[in-house]
Coordinates of C-alpha atoms in Angstrom, one line a residue:
Chain A
M1 CA 155.8 75.7 54.3
K2 CA 156.2 72.8 56.8
I3 CA 156.9 69.4 55.2
T4 CA 157.3 65.9 56.7
M5 CA 159.1 63.1 55.0
T6 CA 160.7 59.9 56.0
V7 CA 164.3 60.0 55.0
N8 CA 166.3 56.8 55.2
G9 CA 163.8 55.5 57.8
V10 CA 163.8 58.6 60.0
E11 CA 160.8 61.0 60.0
R12 CA 161.9 64.6 59.4
T13 CA 159.8 67.7 59.6
D14 CA 161.2 70.9 58.3
E15 CA 160.2 74.4 57.2
V16 CA 161.1 75.0 53.6
E17 CA 160.6 77.6 51.0
P18 CA 158.4 76.3 48.2
R19 CA 161.2 76.9 45.6
T20 CA 163.6 74.7 47.5
L21 CA 164.7 71.8 45.4
L22 CA 164.7 68.4 47.0
A23 CA 168.4 67.9 46.3
H24 CA 169.2 71.1 48.1
H25 CA 167.0 70.2 51.0
L26 CA 168.7 66.9 51.4
R27 CA 172.2 68.3 51.2
E28 CA 171.8 71.6 53.0
A29 CA 169.1 71.1 55.6
L30 CA 169.5 67.4 56.3
G31 CA 173.3 67.2 55.7
L32 CA 173.0 64.3 53.4
T33 CA 175.7 65.3 51.0
G34 CA 176.0 61.8 49.4
T35 CA 173.5 63.0 46.9
N36 CA 175.6 64.9 44.4
I37 CA 174.5 67.7 42.1
G38 CA 176.2 67.5 38.7
C39 CA 174.5 69.2 35.7
D40 CA 171.6 70.7 37.6
T41 CA 169.5 70.3 34.4
S42 CA 168.1 66.7 35.0
S43 CA 170.5 65.3 32.5
C44 CA 173.3 63.7 34.4
G45 CA 171.5 61.7 37.2
A46 CA 174.2 62.3 39.9
C47 CA 171.3 63.5 42.2
T48 CA 169.3 60.3 41.7
I49 CA 167.5 59.1 44.9
H50 CA 164.4 57.1 45.5
V51 CA 161.0 58.7 46.3
D52 CA 158.3 56.1 47.3
G53 CA 160.5 53.4 45.9
Q54 CA 161.2 54.8 42.5
S55 CA 164.4 56.5 41.1
V56 CA 164.0 60.3 40.6
K57 CA 166.3 63.2 39.9
S58 CA 166.2 65.2 43.1
C59 CA 167.4 68.4 41.3
T60 CA 164.1 68.4 39.3
M61 CA 161.7 67.9 42.2
L62 CA 160.6 70.5 44.8
A63 CA 161.0 69.5 48.4
V64 CA 157.3 70.3 48.9
Q65 CA 156.4 67.7 46.2
A66 CA 158.0 65.0 48.5
D67 CA 155.9 66.0 51.5
G68 CA 154.6 62.8 53.0
S69 CA 156.9 60.6 50.9
E70 CA 159.4 57.9 51.8
V71 CA 162.8 59.1 50.6
L72 CA 165.9 56.9 50.3
T73 CA 169.3 58.3 49.6
I74 CA 172.7 56.6 49.2
E75 CA 173.3 57.1 52.9
G76 CA 170.3 54.9 53.7
L77 CA 171.2 52.0 51.4
A78 CA 173.7 50.1 53.5
D79 CA 172.6 48.1 56.6
G80 CA 174.9 49.5 59.2
D81 CA 178.4 48.5 58.2
T82 CA 177.1 45.9 55.7
L83 CA 177.0 47.4 52.2
H84 CA 174.0 46.9 50.1
P85 CA 174.6 44.2 47.5
M86 CA 174.7 46.8 44.7
Q87 CA 177.3 48.9 46.6
R88 CA 179.4 45.7 47.1
C89 CA 179.2 44.8 43.4
F90 CA 180.3 48.2 42.4
Q91 CA 183.3 47.8 44.8
Q92 CA 184.2 44.4 43.6
N93 CA 183.8 45.2 39.9
H94 CA 185.6 48.5 40.1
G95 CA 182.4 50.2 39.0
L96 CA 183.7 53.6 39.7
Q97 CA 186.6 55.9 38.8
C98 CA 186.4 59.4 40.3
G99 CA 183.2 58.4 42.1
Y100 CA 181.1 61.5 41.5
C101 CA 178.4 59.8 39.5
T102 CA 178.5 56.7 41.8
P103 CA 175.7 57.5 44.3
G104 CA 173.3 58.3 41.5
M105 CA 174.4 55.3 39.5
V106 CA 173.9 53.0 42.5
M107 CA 170.5 54.4 43.3
A108 CA 169.4 54.2 39.6
A109 CA 170.8 50.6 39.4
V110 CA 168.9 49.5 42.5
S111 CA 165.7 50.9 41.0
L112 CA 166.5 49.2 37.7
L113 CA 166.8 45.7 39.2
E114 CA 163.6 46.2 41.2
E115 CA 161.8 46.8 38.0
N116 CA 163.7 44.2 36.0
P117 CA 165.6 41.7 38.2
N118 CA 167.3 39.8 35.3
P119 CA 168.2 42.4 32.7
T120 CA 170.4 41.8 29.6
E121 CA 173.5 43.9 29.2
R122 CA 171.5 46.1 26.7
E123 CA 168.7 46.5 29.2
V124 CA 171.2 47.6 31.8
R125 CA 172.7 50.2 29.5
L126 CA 169.2 51.5 28.5
G127 CA 168.1 51.4 32.2
L128 CA 171.0 53.7 33.1
E129 CA 170.6 56.1 30.2
G130 CA 169.7 58.8 32.7
N131 CA 173.0 58.7 34.4
L132 CA 176.2 60.1 32.9
C133 CA 179.8 59.1 33.9
R134 CA 182.3 61.8 32.9
C135 CA 185.1 59.3 33.4
T136 CA 183.3 57.2 30.7
G137 CA 183.6 54.2 33.1
Y138 CA 180.4 52.6 31.8
H139 CA 181.9 49.2 31.1
N140 CA 182.5 48.3 34.7
I141 CA 179.4 50.0 35.9
V142 CA 177.3 47.7 33.6
Q143 CA 179.4 44.7 34.8
S144 CA 178.6 45.7 38.4
V145 CA 174.9 45.8 37.8
L146 CA 174.9 42.5 35.9
A147 CA 177.0 40.9 38.7
C148 CA 174.5 42.1 41.3
A149 CA 171.6 40.8 39.2
A150 CA 173.2 37.4 38.9
E151 CA 174.0 37.2 42.6
S152 CA 170.4 38.1 43.5
S153 CA 168.8 35.6 41.1
G154 CA 171.3 32.9 42.3
A155 CA 170.3 33.6 45.9
A156 CA 166.6 33.4 45.0
S157 CA 166.9 30.0 43.2
Chain B
M1 CA 170.0 76.9 39.9
I2 CA 167.1 77.9 42.0
P3 CA 163.7 79.0 40.7
A4 CA 162.4 82.5 41.4
A5 CA 160.2 82.7 44.5
F6 CA 156.5 81.6 44.1
D7 CA 153.5 80.8 46.2
Y8 CA 152.8 77.1 46.3
V9 CA 149.2 75.7 46.5
R10 CA 148.3 72.1 46.5
A11 CA 145.0 71.4 44.7
E12 CA 142.7 69.0 46.6
S13 CA 140.5 68.3 43.5
A14 CA 140.2 69.1 39.9
D15 CA 137.6 71.7 40.8
H16 CA 139.9 73.2 43.4
A17 CA 142.7 73.5 40.8
I18 CA 140.3 75.2 38.3
A19 CA 139.1 77.6 41.0
L20 CA 142.8 78.5 41.8
L21 CA 143.5 79.0 38.1
A22 CA 140.5 81.3 37.8
E23 CA 141.6 83.2 40.9
H24 CA 145.2 83.8 39.8
G25 CA 144.9 83.9 36.0
D26 CA 148.0 84.2 34.0
E27 CA 150.2 84.4 37.0
A28 CA 149.5 80.7 37.9
K29 CA 151.0 77.6 36.4
L30 CA 150.0 74.0 36.9
L31 CA 152.6 71.6 38.3
A32 CA 152.1 67.9 37.6
G33 CA 155.3 65.8 37.4
G34 CA 157.3 69.0 37.0
H35 CA 159.8 67.6 34.4
S36 CA 159.0 70.3 31.8
L37 CA 158.2 73.2 34.0
L38 CA 160.8 73.0 36.7
P39 CA 163.8 73.0 34.3
L40 CA 162.3 76.2 32.7
M41 CA 161.8 77.8 36.2
K42 CA 165.4 76.9 37.2
L43 CA 166.7 78.7 34.1
R44 CA 164.3 81.6 34.9
L45 CA 162.7 81.2 31.5
A46 CA 159.4 80.8 33.4
S47 CA 158.6 82.7 36.6
P48 CA 155.1 82.0 37.6
T49 CA 154.1 83.7 40.9
V50 CA 151.7 80.9 41.9
L51 CA 152.3 77.1 41.4
V52 CA 149.1 75.0 41.6
D53 CA 150.3 71.4 42.3
V54 CA 147.9 68.9 40.8
G55 CA 150.4 66.1 41.3
R56 CA 148.3 64.4 44.1
L57 CA 145.0 64.2 42.2
D58 CA 145.1 60.4 42.0
D59 CA 141.7 60.2 40.5
L60 CA 143.3 61.6 37.3
R61 CA 145.7 58.7 37.1
F62 CA 144.1 55.8 35.2
I63 CA 144.2 53.8 32.0
R64 CA 140.8 52.2 31.1
D65 CA 138.9 50.7 28.3
A66 CA 136.0 53.0 27.4
G67 CA 134.5 51.0 24.6
D68 CA 135.5 52.7 21.4
H69 CA 138.5 54.4 23.0
I70 CA 141.1 54.1 25.7
A71 CA 140.7 56.8 28.4
I72 CA 143.9 57.9 30.0
G73 CA 143.9 60.2 33.1
A74 CA 146.1 63.3 32.5
L75 CA 148.3 62.6 35.6
T76 CA 149.2 59.1 34.4
R77 CA 152.9 58.8 34.5
H78 CA 155.0 57.7 31.5
R79 CA 156.1 54.7 33.5
D80 CA 152.5 53.7 34.0
L81 CA 151.9 53.9 30.2
E82 CA 155.1 51.9 29.6
I83 CA 154.0 49.0 31.7
S84 CA 150.3 49.0 30.9
E85 CA 149.2 45.6 29.5
L86 CA 145.9 47.2 28.3
L87 CA 147.8 49.9 26.3
S88 CA 150.2 47.4 24.8
Q89 CA 147.1 45.5 23.4
T90 CA 145.1 48.6 22.3
A91 CA 147.6 51.4 21.5
P92 CA 151.0 49.7 21.0
L93 CA 152.5 52.9 19.5
L94 CA 151.8 54.9 22.6
H95 CA 152.9 52.1 24.9
H96 CA 156.2 51.8 23.1
A97 CA 156.9 55.6 22.7
A98 CA 156.2 56.2 26.4
G99 CA 159.1 54.0 27.2
H100 CA 161.4 56.2 25.1
V101 CA 160.5 59.5 26.8
G102 CA 163.6 60.9 28.6
D103 CA 165.1 58.3 30.9
P104 CA 163.7 56.0 33.7
Q105 CA 163.9 58.8 36.3
V106 CA 162.0 61.2 34.1
R107 CA 159.4 58.5 33.3
H108 CA 158.8 57.9 37.0
R109 CA 157.7 61.5 37.5
G110 CA 156.6 62.9 34.1
T111 CA 152.9 62.7 33.1
I112 CA 151.2 62.3 29.8
G113 CA 149.0 65.4 30.5
G114 CA 151.9 67.5 31.4
S115 CA 153.8 66.5 28.3
L116 CA 150.9 67.2 26.0
A117 CA 149.9 70.5 27.7
H118 CA 153.4 71.8 27.7
A119 CA 153.2 71.9 23.9
D120 CA 156.9 71.4 23.3
P121 CA 157.5 70.5 19.6
A122 CA 160.5 68.4 20.7
S123 CA 158.4 66.1 23.0
D124 CA 157.6 62.6 21.9
L125 CA 154.0 62.1 23.0
P126 CA 152.3 65.0 21.2
A127 CA 153.4 63.5 17.8
V128 CA 152.2 60.1 19.0
V129 CA 148.8 61.4 20.0
L130 CA 148.6 63.3 16.7
A131 CA 149.3 60.1 14.7
L132 CA 146.6 58.2 16.7
G133 CA 144.0 61.0 16.3
G134 CA 143.4 61.4 20.1
T135 CA 141.0 63.8 21.8
L136 CA 141.8 65.9 24.8
V137 CA 139.2 66.5 27.5
V138 CA 139.7 69.7 29.4
E139 CA 137.7 71.2 32.3
G140 CA 137.2 74.8 33.2
P141 CA 134.9 77.1 35.1
N142 CA 132.2 76.6 32.5
G143 CA 132.4 72.8 32.4
Q144 CA 134.0 70.3 30.2
R145 CA 134.9 70.4 26.5
E146 CA 136.7 68.1 24.1
I147 CA 139.5 69.3 21.8
P148 CA 140.7 67.1 18.9
I149 CA 144.5 66.9 19.1
G150 CA 144.8 68.4 15.6
E151 CA 143.3 71.6 16.9
F152 CA 145.2 71.7 20.2
Y153 CA 148.6 73.2 19.2
T154 CA 148.6 76.9 18.4
G155 CA 152.2 78.1 18.7
F156 CA 155.5 77.5 20.4
L157 CA 154.7 76.1 23.9
E158 CA 151.1 77.4 23.3
S159 CA 147.9 75.4 23.1
A160 CA 144.1 75.8 22.9
L161 CA 144.0 75.5 26.7
E162 CA 142.6 78.6 28.4
P163 CA 144.5 79.9 31.4
D164 CA 141.8 78.6 33.7
E165 CA 141.4 75.2 32.1
L166 CA 142.8 71.8 33.3
L167 CA 143.6 68.9 30.9
T168 CA 141.9 65.9 32.6
E169 CA 141.8 63.1 30.2
I170 CA 143.3 61.9 26.9
R171 CA 141.1 59.7 24.7
I172 CA 142.9 57.4 22.2
P173 CA 140.6 55.8 19.6
K174 CA 140.8 52.0 19.5
L175 CA 142.2 51.3 16.1
D176 CA 142.4 48.0 14.2
T177 CA 146.1 48.4 14.0
L178 CA 147.9 46.9 11.0
G179 CA 151.3 48.4 11.8
W180 CA 153.0 51.2 13.7
S181 CA 156.5 52.7 14.2
F182 CA 158.2 55.2 16.4
Q183 CA 161.5 56.6 15.1
K184 CA 163.5 58.8 17.4
F185 CA 166.9 60.1 16.1
N186 CA 169.2 61.6 18.8
R187 CA 172.8 61.7 19.7
R188 CA 172.6 60.5 23.2
A189 CA 170.0 58.0 24.5
Q190 CA 168.3 60.4 26.9
D191 CA 168.2 63.4 24.6
W192 CA 165.3 65.1 23.0
A193 CA 164.8 63.8 19.4
I194 CA 166.6 65.8 16.8
V195 CA 163.8 64.6 14.6
G196 CA 161.2 62.0 15.5
V197 CA 158.4 60.3 13.7
A198 CA 155.3 58.4 15.0
A199 CA 153.3 56.5 12.4
V200 CA 150.3 54.2 12.6
R201 CA 148.5 52.3 9.9
A202 CA 145.1 50.9 10.8
D203 CA 141.9 49.8 9.2
G204 CA 140.4 53.1 8.0
H205 CA 143.1 55.3 9.6
S206 CA 146.6 56.3 8.7
G207 CA 148.4 58.9 10.9
V208 CA 151.9 60.3 11.0
G209 CA 153.2 62.8 13.6
L210 CA 156.5 64.7 13.5
V211 CA 158.7 65.6 16.4
N212 CA 160.9 68.8 16.3
M213 CA 160.1 69.9 12.8
G214 CA 158.5 73.3 13.6
S215 CA 157.3 75.5 16.4
T216 CA 154.6 73.0 17.4
P217 CA 154.1 69.3 17.3
L218 CA 153.1 68.6 13.7
Y219 CA 150.8 66.2 11.8
A220 CA 152.3 65.2 8.5
A221 CA 149.3 65.9 6.4
G222 CA 151.1 65.6 3.1
V223 CA 152.4 62.1 3.9
V224 CA 148.9 60.9 5.1
D225 CA 147.4 62.4 1.9
A226 CA 149.9 60.4 -0.2
L227 CA 149.0 57.3 1.8
H228 CA 145.3 57.7 1.0
S229 CA 146.2 58.0 -2.7
G230 CA 148.0 54.7 -2.5
A231 CA 151.6 55.9 -2.5
T232 CA 154.5 53.7 -1.6
A233 CA 156.5 54.4 1.6
A234 CA 159.2 56.0 -0.4
E235 CA 156.7 58.2 -2.4
A236 CA 154.8 59.3 0.7
A237 CA 158.1 60.1 2.6
E238 CA 159.0 62.6 -0.1
R239 CA 156.1 64.7 1.2
A240 CA 157.4 64.7 4.8
N241 CA 158.4 68.3 4.9
E242 CA 155.1 69.8 3.6
G243 CA 154.0 72.3 6.2
T244 CA 157.1 72.0 8.4
E245 CA 159.2 74.9 9.6
A246 CA 162.3 73.2 11.0
Q247 CA 164.8 75.3 12.9
S248 CA 168.6 75.1 12.9
D249 CA 170.4 74.6 16.3
N250 CA 173.6 73.1 17.6
N251 CA 172.4 69.6 16.7
A252 CA 171.2 70.1 13.1
T253 CA 170.7 72.5 10.3
V254 CA 167.3 72.9 8.6
E255 CA 168.5 70.9 5.6
Y256 CA 169.7 68.1 7.8
R257 CA 166.4 68.0 9.7
E258 CA 164.4 67.9 6.5
H259 CA 166.6 65.0 5.2
L260 CA 166.1 63.2 8.5
A261 CA 162.3 63.7 8.3
R262 CA 162.2 62.1 4.9
V263 CA 164.4 59.2 5.9
L264 CA 162.6 58.6 9.2
V265 CA 159.1 58.8 7.7
R266 CA 160.1 56.2 5.1
R267 CA 161.6 53.9 7.8
A268 CA 158.5 54.4 9.9
L269 CA 156.1 53.6 7.1
E270 CA 158.2 50.5 6.1
E271 CA 158.3 49.4 9.7
S272 CA 154.5 49.8 9.8
G273 CA 154.3 47.3 7.0
L274 CA 154.0 49.5 3.9
S275 CA 156.2 48.6 1.0

């Protein structure tokens, strides 16, 4: 089946098997390997991307379901060499250890702040409940998101 | 993990979806948000040969005030329920529980209709709709019919839906709510409930639903019967396991689940304002 989606601002048309998962399509057909596959059972959130502006687990979505959609992956977040504020906050707050969960964490965190720009620490933890960090590095991940929220609200006021 | 091969058809309307179901019979499955079906297909526990995608039927995505009830389109996503001001005013139990389904990514995709029709005893929303006394509107080749939620669940992952029927709308009666509670006991935030309880107390209506206490979502008839007889929360909770058939698994034994059901029903009734 032929599908067309806008991936990181670029329109892509490809022939896919209906059973192709969106995560596999992004990684294997489009070469966007920043989207990791961890558990493959929609538990860990490593494959989190945005579809039409909302965080989703791309291992639990068919590529054909995203036909006509706007897809944003971790590769599309930065503006050229300038990191997205969330990426910079993860860097500055040591919000990662091995890095495997990081693309999914960052994408989930960006979606979280879009829905709730000024979350409490508890709201950040609940908002990231769909993302697991095997290094158990949650403390600095939460600090990174809170720092990004504080920075954004400071910039707005 | 990759699902077995299937033919994919995108439904253009509810009637088109029903015609496709009628054409393909048992071989076809409906795909809405896909967050119950796709994991089963990846594990090859389900291998439909035709997937009918109803995910783009936007006219089945609504939450509206219909006088004596709230009408919810079957394709309304959990996230839409979670942020609905109308629902927070008229059905706070459903509004709250929708925000506890899975995790944010799951709630962005999963739909209330998919969750109810999948008939998983471990799902949150069936117990909530049981407690609220909702009605399901389904459409098939012979037109529309209404099924009270209490008659909908017939077995493990089985419901009163015929193979060529589509769940289109969920009707939640507008209750004069006195109190409500949703108790979900799990080990990790995003997990399925080991045991869950949805309770509502309203003028002329008491309802309690149980999550993961048998092969289907369950209505706690014994508890509600006790409430009608004027029992206290603690007395009513002692009847939490009437009619349940809890299973043992890696998370909990039958005895532990039954203990949890009593404790969580008591907490739910107390949180609903019953002493």
